[in-house]
Amino acid sequence: MSRTKLLLIALAVAALAAAVLVARSREARASVAAVAGAQASPTDARQASLLATPQARAYRDRQHFRDQAQRYFRDAAALSAAERMRQAQALEQDVDAYERAGELSAGETMLLRVALIQATVPDQAEQMRQVEAMATRYRAIADQRNAQWLAQQRNDPRFQSYKQREAQVVAEVAALSKIPGGLTRDEYLRQRLQTERERAYR
């Protein structure tokens, strides 16, 4: 696949990110409007107290972020280069914060970052270079997390118990001349291993 085609895919993903943000923004505004209407009633003190909770404030902060992102991706082309970059940097700081807090998945974060690259980098070759560098960075993060998970599993006695039984079950199934239940050998092996996993982590 050519670099141009890769770039077009990345830009299409970025456009999807903006569309998702627009949809979420509309849904959230409807929700906030309903809550605000409840707050207007003087008899609904409980609703007012809910709106003052840290969770409600965090929700409003996230909604403000999504509204800002939606406006930016809608209006970026009409902004001056300096203002476009200033707003992009502010959004990127918010993306960093929400990613660290676990409130954006790696996929959502990548979509937003691709959209920001598209909006702020005029040269297509440089856009592709930055998108590829970002993808490489996220793959490295995923590999590191997977390695950490495997290390944790190796130190988990339940996992060790399962791995011992796994080897035994594989040998037992391989030695069978007839597979029970009319299953294929692979199907029966998967069934036996699933039973062992459930037993180990019970």
mmCIF file with all atom_site columns, N, CA, C and O in Angstrom, residues 145-192:
data_model
loop_
_atom_site.group_PDB
_atom_site.id
_atom_site.type_symbol
_atom_site.label_atom_id
_atom_site.label_alt_id
_atom_site.label_comp_id
_atom_site.label_asym_id
_atom_site.label_entity_id
_atom_site.label_seq_id
_atom_site.pdbx_PDB_ins_code
_atom_site.Cartn_x
_atom_site.Cartn_y
_atom_site.Cartn_z
_atom_site.occupancy
_atom_site.B_iso_or_equiv
_atom_site.pdbx_formal_charge
_atom_site.auth_seq_id
_atom_site.auth_comp_id
_atom_site.auth_asym_id
_atom_site.auth_atom_id
_atom_site.pdbx_PDB_model_num
ATOM 1   N N  . ARG A 1 145 ? 2.935   -3.223  27.861 1.00 0.00 ? 145 ARG A N  1
ATOM 2   C CA . ARG A 1 145 ? 1.846   -3.619  28.766 1.00 0.00 ? 145 ARG A CA 1
ATOM 3   C C  . ARG A 1 145 ? 1.587   -5.110  28.693 1.00 0.00 ? 145 ARG A C  1
ATOM 4   O O  . ARG A 1 145 ? 1.300   -5.751  29.710 1.00 0.00 ? 145 ARG A O  1
ATOM 5   N N  . ASN A 1 146 ? 1.703   -5.672  27.490 1.00 0.00 ? 146 ASN A N  1
ATOM 6   C CA . ASN A 1 146 ? 1.512   -7.112  27.349 1.00 0.00 ? 146 ASN A CA 1
ATOM 7   C C  . ASN A 1 146 ? 2.601   -7.874  28.092 1.00 0.00 ? 146 ASN A C  1
ATOM 8   O O  . ASN A 1 146 ? 2.332   -8.887  28.753 1.00 0.00 ? 146 ASN A O  1
ATOM 9   N N  . ALA A 1 147 ? 3.839   -7.360  28.007 1.00 0.00 ? 147 ALA A N  1
ATOM 10  C CA . ALA A 1 147 ? 4.945   -8.002  28.720 1.00 0.00 ? 147 ALA A CA 1
ATOM 11  C C  . ALA A 1 147 ? 4.733   -7.928  30.226 1.00 0.00 ? 147 ALA A C  1
ATOM 12  O O  . ALA A 1 147 ? 5.007   -8.894  30.961 1.00 0.00 ? 147 ALA A O  1
ATOM 13  N N  . GLN A 1 148 ? 4.220   -6.784  30.718 1.00 0.00 ? 148 GLN A N  1
ATOM 14  C CA . GLN A 1 148 ? 3.941   -6.645  32.142 1.00 0.00 ? 148 GLN A CA 1
ATOM 15  C C  . GLN A 1 148 ? 2.855   -7.623  32.580 1.00 0.00 ? 148 GLN A C  1
ATOM 16  O O  . GLN A 1 148 ? 2.942   -8.234  33.653 1.00 0.00 ? 148 GLN A O  1
ATOM 17  N N  . TRP A 1 149 ? 1.828   -7.768  31.732 1.00 0.00 ? 149 TRP A N  1
ATOM 18  C CA . TRP A 1 149 ? 0.742   -8.697  32.061 1.00 0.00 ? 149 TRP A CA 1
ATOM 19  C C  . TRP A 1 149 ? 1.258   -10.127 32.122 1.00 0.00 ? 149 TRP A C  1
ATOM 20  O O  . TRP A 1 149 ? 0.909   -10.886 33.036 1.00 0.00 ? 149 TRP A O  1
ATOM 21  N N  . LEU A 1 150 ? 2.118   -10.488 31.168 1.00 0.00 ? 150 LEU A N  1
ATOM 22  C CA . LEU A 1 150 ? 2.672   -11.841 31.167 1.00 0.00 ? 150 LEU A CA 1
ATOM 23  C C  . LEU A 1 150 ? 3.534   -12.082 32.405 1.00 0.00 ? 150 LEU A C  1
ATOM 24  O O  . LEU A 1 150 ? 3.509   -13.177 32.984 1.00 0.00 ? 150 LEU A O  1
ATOM 25  N N  . ALA A 1 151 ? 4.279   -11.046 32.802 1.00 0.00 ? 151 ALA A N  1
ATOM 26  C CA . ALA A 1 151 ? 5.100   -11.184 34.005 1.00 0.00 ? 151 ALA A CA 1
ATOM 27  C C  . ALA A 1 151 ? 4.224   -11.399 35.236 1.00 0.00 ? 151 ALA A C  1
ATOM 28  O O  . ALA A 1 151 ? 4.544   -12.223 36.108 1.00 0.00 ? 151 ALA A O  1
ATOM 29  N N  . GLN A 1 152 ? 3.126   -10.672 35.311 1.00 0.00 ? 152 GLN A N  1
ATOM 30  C CA . GLN A 1 152 ? 2.201   -10.858 36.429 1.00 0.00 ? 152 GLN A CA 1
ATOM 31  C C  . GLN A 1 152 ? 1.612   -12.261 36.423 1.00 0.00 ? 152 GLN A C  1
ATOM 32  O O  . GLN A 1 152 ? 1.468   -12.896 37.466 1.00 0.00 ? 152 GLN A O  1
ATOM 33  N N  . GLN A 1 153 ? 1.274   -12.733 35.213 1.00 0.00 ? 153 GLN A N  1
ATOM 34  C CA . GLN A 1 153 ? 0.709   -14.070 35.111 1.00 0.00 ? 153 GLN A CA 1
ATOM 35  C C  . GLN A 1 153 ? 1.705   -15.133 35.563 1.00 0.00 ? 153 GLN A C  1
ATOM 36  O O  . GLN A 1 153 ? 1.341   -16.095 36.235 1.00 0.00 ? 153 GLN A O  1
ATOM 37  N N  . ARG A 1 154 ? 2.972   -14.939 35.195 1.00 0.00 ? 154 ARG A N  1
ATOM 38  C CA . ARG A 1 154 ? 3.990   -15.932 35.572 1.00 0.00 ? 154 ARG A CA 1
ATOM 39  C C  . ARG A 1 154 ? 4.155   -16.009 37.090 1.00 0.00 ? 154 ARG A C  1
ATOM 40  O O  . ARG A 1 154 ? 4.536   -17.057 37.622 1.00 0.00 ? 154 ARG A O  1
ATOM 41  N N  . ASN A 1 155 ? 3.841   -14.927 37.787 1.00 0.00 ? 155 ASN A N  1
ATOM 42  C CA . ASN A 1 155 ? 3.952   -14.909 39.243 1.00 0.00 ? 155 ASN A CA 1
ATOM 43  C C  . ASN A 1 155 ? 2.647   -15.281 39.936 1.00 0.00 ? 155 ASN A C  1
ATOM 44  O O  . ASN A 1 155 ? 2.568   -15.256 41.162 1.00 0.00 ? 155 ASN A O  1
ATOM 45  N N  . ASP A 1 156 ? 1.636   -15.604 39.159 1.00 0.00 ? 156 ASP A N  1
ATOM 46  C CA . ASP A 1 156 ? 0.325   -15.955 39.717 1.00 0.00 ? 156 ASP A CA 1
ATOM 47  C C  . ASP A 1 156 ? 0.260   -17.477 39.861 1.00 0.00 ? 156 ASP A C  1
ATOM 48  O O  . ASP A 1 156 ? 0.335   -18.206 38.871 1.00 0.00 ? 156 ASP A O  1
ATOM 49  N N  . PRO A 1 157 ? 0.109   -17.986 41.100 1.00 0.00 ? 157 PRO A N  1
ATOM 50  C CA . PRO A 1 157 ? 0.062   -19.454 41.281 1.00 0.00 ? 157 PRO A CA 1
ATOM 51  C C  . PRO A 1 157 ? -1.072  -20.114 40.509 1.00 0.00 ? 157 PRO A C  1
ATOM 52  O O  . PRO A 1 157 ? -0.955  -21.268 40.078 1.00 0.00 ? 157 PRO A O  1
ATOM 53  N N  . ARG A 1 158 ? -2.186  -19.399 40.333 1.00 0.00 ? 158 ARG A N  1
ATOM 54  C CA . ARG A 1 158 ? -3.310  -19.974 39.585 1.00 0.00 ? 158 ARG A CA 1
ATOM 55  C C  . ARG A 1 158 ? -2.912  -20.183 38.132 1.00 0.00 ? 158 ARG A C  1
ATOM 56  O O  . ARG A 1 158 ? -3.261  -21.207 37.519 1.00 0.00 ? 158 ARG A O  1
ATOM 57  N N  . PHE A 1 159 ? -2.180  -19.219 37.573 1.00 0.00 ? 159 PHE A N  1
ATOM 58  C CA . PHE A 1 159 ? -1.732  -19.339 36.198 1.00 0.00 ? 159 PHE A CA 1
ATOM 59  C C  . PHE A 1 159 ? -0.739  -20.497 36.063 1.00 0.00 ? 159 PHE A C  1
ATOM 60  O O  . PHE A 1 159 ? -0.797  -21.274 35.100 1.00 0.00 ? 159 PHE A O  1
ATOM 61  N N  . GLN A 1 160 ? 0.164   -20.618 37.045 1.00 0.00 ? 160 GLN A N  1
ATOM 62  C CA . GLN A 1 160 ? 1.136   -21.703 37.012 1.00 0.00 ? 160 GLN A CA 1
ATOM 63  C C  . GLN A 1 160 ? 0.441   -23.058 37.075 1.00 0.00 ? 160 GLN A C  1
ATOM 64  O O  . GLN A 1 160 ? 0.815   -24.006 36.368 1.00 0.00 ? 160 GLN A O  1
ATOM 65  N N  . SER A 1 161 ? -0.585  -23.120 37.924 1.00 0.00 ? 161 SER A N  1
ATOM 66  C CA . SER A 1 161 ? -1.340  -24.373 38.034 1.00 0.00 ? 161 SER A CA 1
ATOM 67  C C  . SER A 1 161 ? -2.017  -24.709 36.707 1.00 0.00 ? 161 SER A C  1
ATOM 68  O O  . SER A 1 161 ? -1.990  -25.865 36.251 1.00 0.00 ? 161 SER A O  1
ATOM 69  N N  . TYR A 1 162 ? -2.605  -23.699 36.080 1.00 0.00 ? 162 TYR A N  1
ATOM 70  C CA . TYR A 1 162 ? -3.269  -23.939 34.799 1.00 0.00 ? 162 TYR A CA 1
ATOM 71  C C  . TYR A 1 162 ? -2.271  -24.394 33.730 1.00 0.00 ? 162 TYR A C  1
ATOM 72  O O  . TYR A 1 162 ? -2.541  -25.324 32.966 1.00 0.00 ? 162 TYR A O  1
ATOM 73  N N  . LYS A 1 163 ? -1.088  -23.757 33.676 1.00 0.00 ? 163 LYS A N  1
ATOM 74  C CA . LYS A 1 163 ? -0.118  -24.108 32.646 1.00 0.00 ? 163 LYS A CA 1
ATOM 75  C C  . LYS A 1 163 ? 0.366   -25.554 32.805 1.00 0.00 ? 163 LYS A C  1
ATOM 76  O O  . LYS A 1 163 ? 0.599   -26.248 31.811 1.00 0.00 ? 163 LYS A O  1
ATOM 77  N N  . GLN A 1 164 ? 0.482   -26.000 34.054 1.00 0.00 ? 164 GLN A N  1
ATOM 78  C CA . GLN A 1 164 ? 0.873   -27.390 34.275 1.00 0.00 ? 164 GLN A CA 1
ATOM 79  C C  . GLN A 1 164 ? -0.199  -28.341 33.752 1.00 0.00 ? 164 GLN A C  1
ATOM 80  O O  . GLN A 1 164 ? 0.095   -29.323 33.067 1.00 0.00 ? 164 GLN A O  1
ATOM 81  N N  . ARG A 1 165 ? -1.456  -28.009 34.079 1.00 0.00 ? 165 ARG A N  1
ATOM 82  C CA . ARG A 1 165 ? -2.552  -28.850 33.617 1.00 0.00 ? 165 ARG A CA 1
ATOM 83  C C  . ARG A 1 165 ? -2.720  -28.758 32.104 1.00 0.00 ? 165 ARG A C  1
ATOM 84  O O  . ARG A 1 165 ? -3.092  -29.742 31.447 1.00 0.00 ? 165 ARG A O  1
ATOM 85  N N  . GLU A 1 166 ? -2.426  -27.610 31.533 1.00 0.00 ? 166 GLU A N  1
ATOM 86  C CA . GLU A 1 166 ? -2.557  -27.426 30.087 1.00 0.00 ? 166 GLU A CA 1
ATOM 87  C C  . GLU A 1 166 ? -1.677  -28.431 29.351 1.00 0.00 ? 166 GLU A C  1
ATOM 88  O O  . GLU A 1 166 ? -2.130  -29.096 28.405 1.00 0.00 ? 166 GLU A O  1
ATOM 89  N N  . ALA A 1 167 ? -0.415  -28.543 29.785 1.00 0.00 ? 167 ALA A N  1
ATOM 90  C CA . ALA A 1 167 ? 0.495   -29.477 29.128 1.00 0.00 ? 167 ALA A CA 1
ATOM 91  C C  . ALA A 1 167 ? -0.008  -30.916 29.250 1.00 0.00 ? 167 ALA A C  1
ATOM 92  O O  . ALA A 1 167 ? 0.076   -31.706 28.296 1.00 0.00 ? 167 ALA A O  1
ATOM 93  N N  . GLN A 1 168 ? -0.547  -31.244 30.432 1.00 0.00 ? 168 GLN A N  1
ATOM 94  C CA . GLN A 1 168 ? -1.051  -32.597 30.646 1.00 0.00 ? 168 GLN A CA 1
ATOM 95  C C  . GLN A 1 168 ? -2.262  -32.879 29.759 1.00 0.00 ? 168 GLN A C  1
ATOM 96  O O  . GLN A 1 168 ? -2.366  -33.957 29.157 1.00 0.00 ? 168 GLN A O  1
ATOM 97  N N  . VAL A 1 169 ? -3.168  -31.878 29.669 1.00 0.00 ? 169 VAL A N  1
ATOM 98  C CA . VAL A 1 169 ? -4.385  -32.062 28.872 1.00 0.00 ? 169 VAL A CA 1
ATOM 99  C C  . VAL A 1 169 ? -4.037  -32.201 27.392 1.00 0.00 ? 169 VAL A C  1
ATOM 100 O O  . VAL A 1 169 ? -4.603  -33.057 26.685 1.00 0.00 ? 169 VAL A O  1
ATOM 101 N N  . VAL A 1 170 ? -3.111  -31.386 26.916 1.00 0.00 ? 170 VAL A N  1
ATOM 102 C CA . VAL A 1 170 ? -2.704  -31.478 25.510 1.00 0.00 ? 170 VAL A CA 1
ATOM 103 C C  . VAL A 1 170 ? -2.165  -32.876 25.214 1.00 0.00 ? 170 VAL A C  1
ATOM 104 O O  . VAL A 1 170 ? -2.499  -33.488 24.184 1.00 0.00 ? 170 VAL A O  1
ATOM 105 N N  . ALA A 1 171 ? -1.344  -33.417 26.109 1.00 0.00 ? 171 ALA A N  1
ATOM 106 C CA . ALA A 1 171 ? -0.782  -34.754 25.909 1.00 0.00 ? 171 ALA A CA 1
ATOM 107 C C  . ALA A 1 171 ? -1.883  -35.813 25.934 1.00 0.00 ? 171 ALA A C  1
ATOM 108 O O  . ALA A 1 171 ? -1.882  -36.756 25.125 1.00 0.00 ? 171 ALA A O  1
ATOM 109 N N  . GLU A 1 172 ? -2.827  -35.655 26.883 1.00 0.00 ? 172 GLU A N  1
ATOM 110 C CA . GLU A 1 172 ? -3.920  -36.634 26.987 1.00 0.00 ? 172 GLU A CA 1
ATOM 111 C C  . GLU A 1 172 ? -4.774  -36.650 25.729 1.00 0.00 ? 172 GLU A C  1
ATOM 112 O O  . GLU A 1 172 ? -5.119  -37.725 25.209 1.00 0.00 ? 172 GLU A O  1
ATOM 113 N N  . VAL A 1 173 ? -5.129  -35.457 25.239 1.00 0.00 ? 173 VAL A N  1
ATOM 114 C CA . VAL A 1 173 ? -5.987  -35.381 24.050 1.00 0.00 ? 173 VAL A CA 1
ATOM 115 C C  . VAL A 1 173 ? -5.249  -35.894 22.821 1.00 0.00 ? 173 VAL A C  1
ATOM 116 O O  . VAL A 1 173 ? -5.818  -36.583 21.968 1.00 0.00 ? 173 VAL A O  1
ATOM 117 N N  . ALA A 1 174 ? -3.957  -35.600 22.721 1.00 0.00 ? 174 ALA A N  1
ATOM 118 C CA . ALA A 1 174 ? -3.176  -36.077 21.577 1.00 0.00 ? 174 ALA A CA 1
ATOM 119 C C  . ALA A 1 174 ? -3.099  -37.594 21.549 1.00 0.00 ? 174 ALA A C  1
ATOM 120 O O  . ALA A 1 174 ? -3.007  -38.208 20.474 1.00 0.00 ? 174 ALA A O  1
ATOM 121 N N  . ALA A 1 175 ? -3.162  -38.214 22.739 1.00 0.00 ? 175 ALA A N  1
ATOM 122 C CA . ALA A 1 175 ? -3.033  -39.673 22.818 1.00 0.00 ? 175 ALA A CA 1
ATOM 123 C C  . ALA A 1 175 ? -4.347  -40.403 22.568 1.00 0.00 ? 175 ALA A C  1
ATOM 124 O O  . ALA A 1 175 ? -4.349  -41.636 22.399 1.00 0.00 ? 175 ALA A O  1
ATOM 125 N N  . LEU A 1 176 ? -5.470  -39.700 22.533 1.00 0.00 ? 176 LEU A N  1
ATOM 126 C CA . LEU A 1 176 ? -6.766  -40.352 22.356 1.00 0.00 ? 176 LEU A CA 1
ATOM 127 C C  . LEU A 1 176 ? -6.898  -40.911 20.938 1.00 0.00 ? 176 LEU A C  1
ATOM 128 O O  . LEU A 1 176 ? -6.580  -40.236 19.959 1.00 0.00 ? 176 LEU A O  1
ATOM 129 N N  . SER A 1 177 ? -7.400  -42.134 20.860 1.00 0.00 ? 177 SER A N  1
ATOM 130 C CA . SER A 1 177 ? -7.662  -42.716 19.544 1.00 0.00 ? 177 SER A CA 1
ATOM 131 C C  . SER A 1 177 ? -9.073  -42.366 19.056 1.00 0.00 ? 177 SER A C  1
ATOM 132 O O  . SER A 1 177 ? -9.337  -42.368 17.857 1.00 0.00 ? 177 SER A O  1
ATOM 133 N N  . LYS A 1 178 ? -9.957  -42.060 20.004 1.00 0.00 ? 178 LYS A N  1
ATOM 134 C CA . LYS A 1 178 ? -11.327 -41.684 19.647 1.00 0.00 ? 178 LYS A CA 1
ATOM 135 C C  . LYS A 1 178 ? -11.728 -40.485 20.498 1.00 0.00 ? 178 LYS A C  1
ATOM 136 O O  . LYS A 1 178 ? -11.550 -40.485 21.714 1.00 0.00 ? 178 LYS A O  1
ATOM 137 N N  . ILE A 1 179 ? -12.289 -39.463 19.865 1.00 0.00 ? 179 ILE A N  1
ATOM 138 C CA . ILE A 1 179 ? -12.661 -38.233 20.555 1.00 0.00 ? 179 ILE A CA 1
ATOM 139 C C  . ILE A 1 179 ? -14.108 -38.339 21.020 1.00 0.00 ? 179 ILE A C  1
ATOM 140 O O  . ILE A 1 179 ? -14.999 -38.660 20.218 1.00 0.00 ? 179 ILE A O  1
ATOM 141 N N  . PRO A 1 180 ? -14.396 -38.099 22.307 1.00 0.00 ? 180 PRO A N  1
ATOM 142 C CA . PRO A 1 180 ? -15.771 -38.200 22.816 1.00 0.00 ? 180 PRO A CA 1
ATOM 143 C C  . PRO A 1 180 ? -16.699 -37.146 22.206 1.00 0.00 ? 180 PRO A C  1
ATOM 144 O O  . PRO A 1 180 ? -16.270 -36.085 21.766 1.00 0.00 ? 180 PRO A O  1
ATOM 145 N N  . GLY A 1 181 ? -17.984 -37.495 22.221 1.00 0.00 ? 181 GLY A N  1
ATOM 146 C CA . GLY A 1 181 ? -19.017 -36.524 21.864 1.00 0.00 ? 181 GLY A CA 1
ATOM 147 C C  . GLY A 1 181 ? -19.086 -36.154 20.410 1.00 0.00 ? 181 GLY A C  1
ATOM 148 O O  . GLY A 1 181 ? -19.755 -35.186 20.030 1.00 0.00 ? 181 GLY A O  1
ATOM 149 N N  . GLY A 1 182 ? -18.401 -36.888 19.556 1.00 0.00 ? 182 GLY A N  1
ATOM 150 C CA . GLY A 1 182 ? -18.446 -36.567 18.140 1.00 0.00 ? 182 GLY A CA 1
ATOM 151 C C  . GLY A 1 182 ? -17.724 -35.281 17.772 1.00 0.00 ? 182 GLY A C  1
ATOM 152 O O  . GLY A 1 182 ? -17.933 -34.733 16.682 1.00 0.00 ? 182 GLY A O  1
ATOM 153 N N  . LEU A 1 183 ? -16.886 -34.777 18.680 1.00 0.00 ? 183 LEU A N  1
ATOM 154 C CA . LEU A 1 183 ? -16.146 -33.542 18.431 1.00 0.00 ? 183 LEU A CA 1
ATOM 155 C C  . LEU A 1 183 ? -14.882 -33.818 17.644 1.00 0.00 ? 183 LEU A C  1
ATOM 156 O O  . LEU A 1 183 ? -14.384 -34.945 17.611 1.00 0.00 ? 183 LEU A O  1
ATOM 157 N N  . THR A 1 184 ? -14.359 -32.778 17.015 1.00 0.00 ? 184 THR A N  1
ATOM 158 C CA . THR A 1 184 ? -13.029 -32.904 16.432 1.00 0.00 ? 184 THR A CA 1
ATOM 159 C C  . THR A 1 184 ? -12.011 -32.841 17.567 1.00 0.00 ? 184 THR A C  1
ATOM 160 O O  . THR A 1 184 ? -12.319 -32.434 18.690 1.00 0.00 ? 184 THR A O  1
ATOM 161 N N  . ARG A 1 185 ? -10.788 -33.209 17.276 1.00 0.00 ? 185 ARG A N  1
ATOM 162 C CA . ARG A 1 185 ? -9.744  -33.190 18.301 1.00 0.00 ? 185 ARG A CA 1
ATOM 163 C C  . ARG A 1 185 ? -9.529  -31.757 18.817 1.00 0.00 ? 185 ARG A C  1
ATOM 164 O O  . ARG A 1 185 ? -9.387  -31.530 20.016 1.00 0.00 ? 185 ARG A O  1
ATOM 165 N N  . ASP A 1 186 ? -9.511  -30.793 17.882 1.00 0.00 ? 186 ASP A N  1
ATOM 166 C CA . ASP A 1 186 ? -9.307  -29.398 18.287 1.00 0.00 ? 186 ASP A CA 1
ATOM 167 C C  . ASP A 1 186 ? -10.452 -28.891 19.151 1.00 0.00 ? 186 ASP A C  1
ATOM 168 O O  . ASP A 1 186 ? -10.238 -28.178 20.144 1.00 0.00 ? 186 ASP A O  1
ATOM 169 N N  . GLU A 1 187 ? -11.683 -29.222 18.775 1.00 0.00 ? 187 GLU A N  1
ATOM 170 C CA . GLU A 1 187 ? -12.841 -28.786 19.561 1.00 0.00 ? 187 GLU A CA 1
ATOM 171 C C  . GLU A 1 187 ? -12.801 -29.374 20.963 1.00 0.00 ? 187 GLU A C  1
ATOM 172 O O  . GLU A 1 187 ? -13.076 -28.685 21.948 1.00 0.00 ? 187 GLU A O  1
ATOM 173 N N  . TYR A 1 188 ? -12.461 -30.648 21.053 1.00 0.00 ? 188 TYR A N  1
ATOM 174 C CA . TYR A 1 188 ? -12.400 -31.305 22.356 1.00 0.00 ? 188 TYR A CA 1
ATOM 175 C C  . TYR A 1 188 ? -11.281 -30.722 23.216 1.00 0.00 ? 188 TYR A C  1
ATOM 176 O O  . TYR A 1 188 ? -11.447 -30.495 24.419 1.00 0.00 ? 188 TYR A O  1
ATOM 177 N N  . LEU A 1 189 ? -10.151 -30.402 22.573 1.00 0.00 ? 189 LEU A N  1
ATOM 178 C CA . LEU A 1 189 ? -9.046  -29.798 23.311 1.00 0.00 ? 189 LEU A CA 1
ATOM 179 C C  . LEU A 1 189 ? -9.448  -28.426 23.853 1.00 0.00 ? 189 LEU A C  1
ATOM 180 O O  . LEU A 1 189 ? -9.180  -28.110 25.021 1.00 0.00 ? 189 LEU A O  1
ATOM 181 N N  . ARG A 1 190 ? -10.094 -27.625 23.025 1.00 0.00 ? 190 ARG A N  1
ATOM 182 C CA . ARG A 1 190 ? -10.539 -26.305 23.505 1.00 0.00 ? 190 ARG A CA 1
ATOM 183 C C  . ARG A 1 190 ? -11.498 -26.445 24.670 1.00 0.00 ? 190 ARG A C  1
ATOM 184 O O  . ARG A 1 190 ? -11.441 -25.690 25.646 1.00 0.00 ? 190 ARG A O  1
ATOM 185 N N  . GLN A 1 191 ? -12.396 -27.399 24.594 1.00 0.00 ? 191 GLN A N  1
ATOM 186 C CA . GLN A 1 191 ? -13.361 -27.632 25.663 1.00 0.00 ? 191 GLN A CA 1
ATOM 187 C C  . GLN A 1 191 ? -12.662 -28.032 26.961 1.00 0.00 ? 191 GLN A C  1
ATOM 188 O O  . GLN A 1 191 ? -12.972 -27.500 28.042 1.00 0.00 ? 191 GLN A O  1
ATOM 189 N N  . ARG A 1 192 ? -11.702 -28.939 26.860 1.00 0.00 ? 192 ARG A N  1
ATOM 190 C CA . ARG A 1 192 ? -10.970 -29.385 28.051 1.00 0.00 ? 192 ARG A CA 1
ATOM 191 C C  . ARG A 1 192 ? -10.147 -28.234 28.663 1.00 0.00 ? 192 ARG A C  1
ATOM 192 O O  . ARG A 1 192 ? -10.108 -28.071 29.888 1.00 0.00 ? 192 ARG A O  1
#
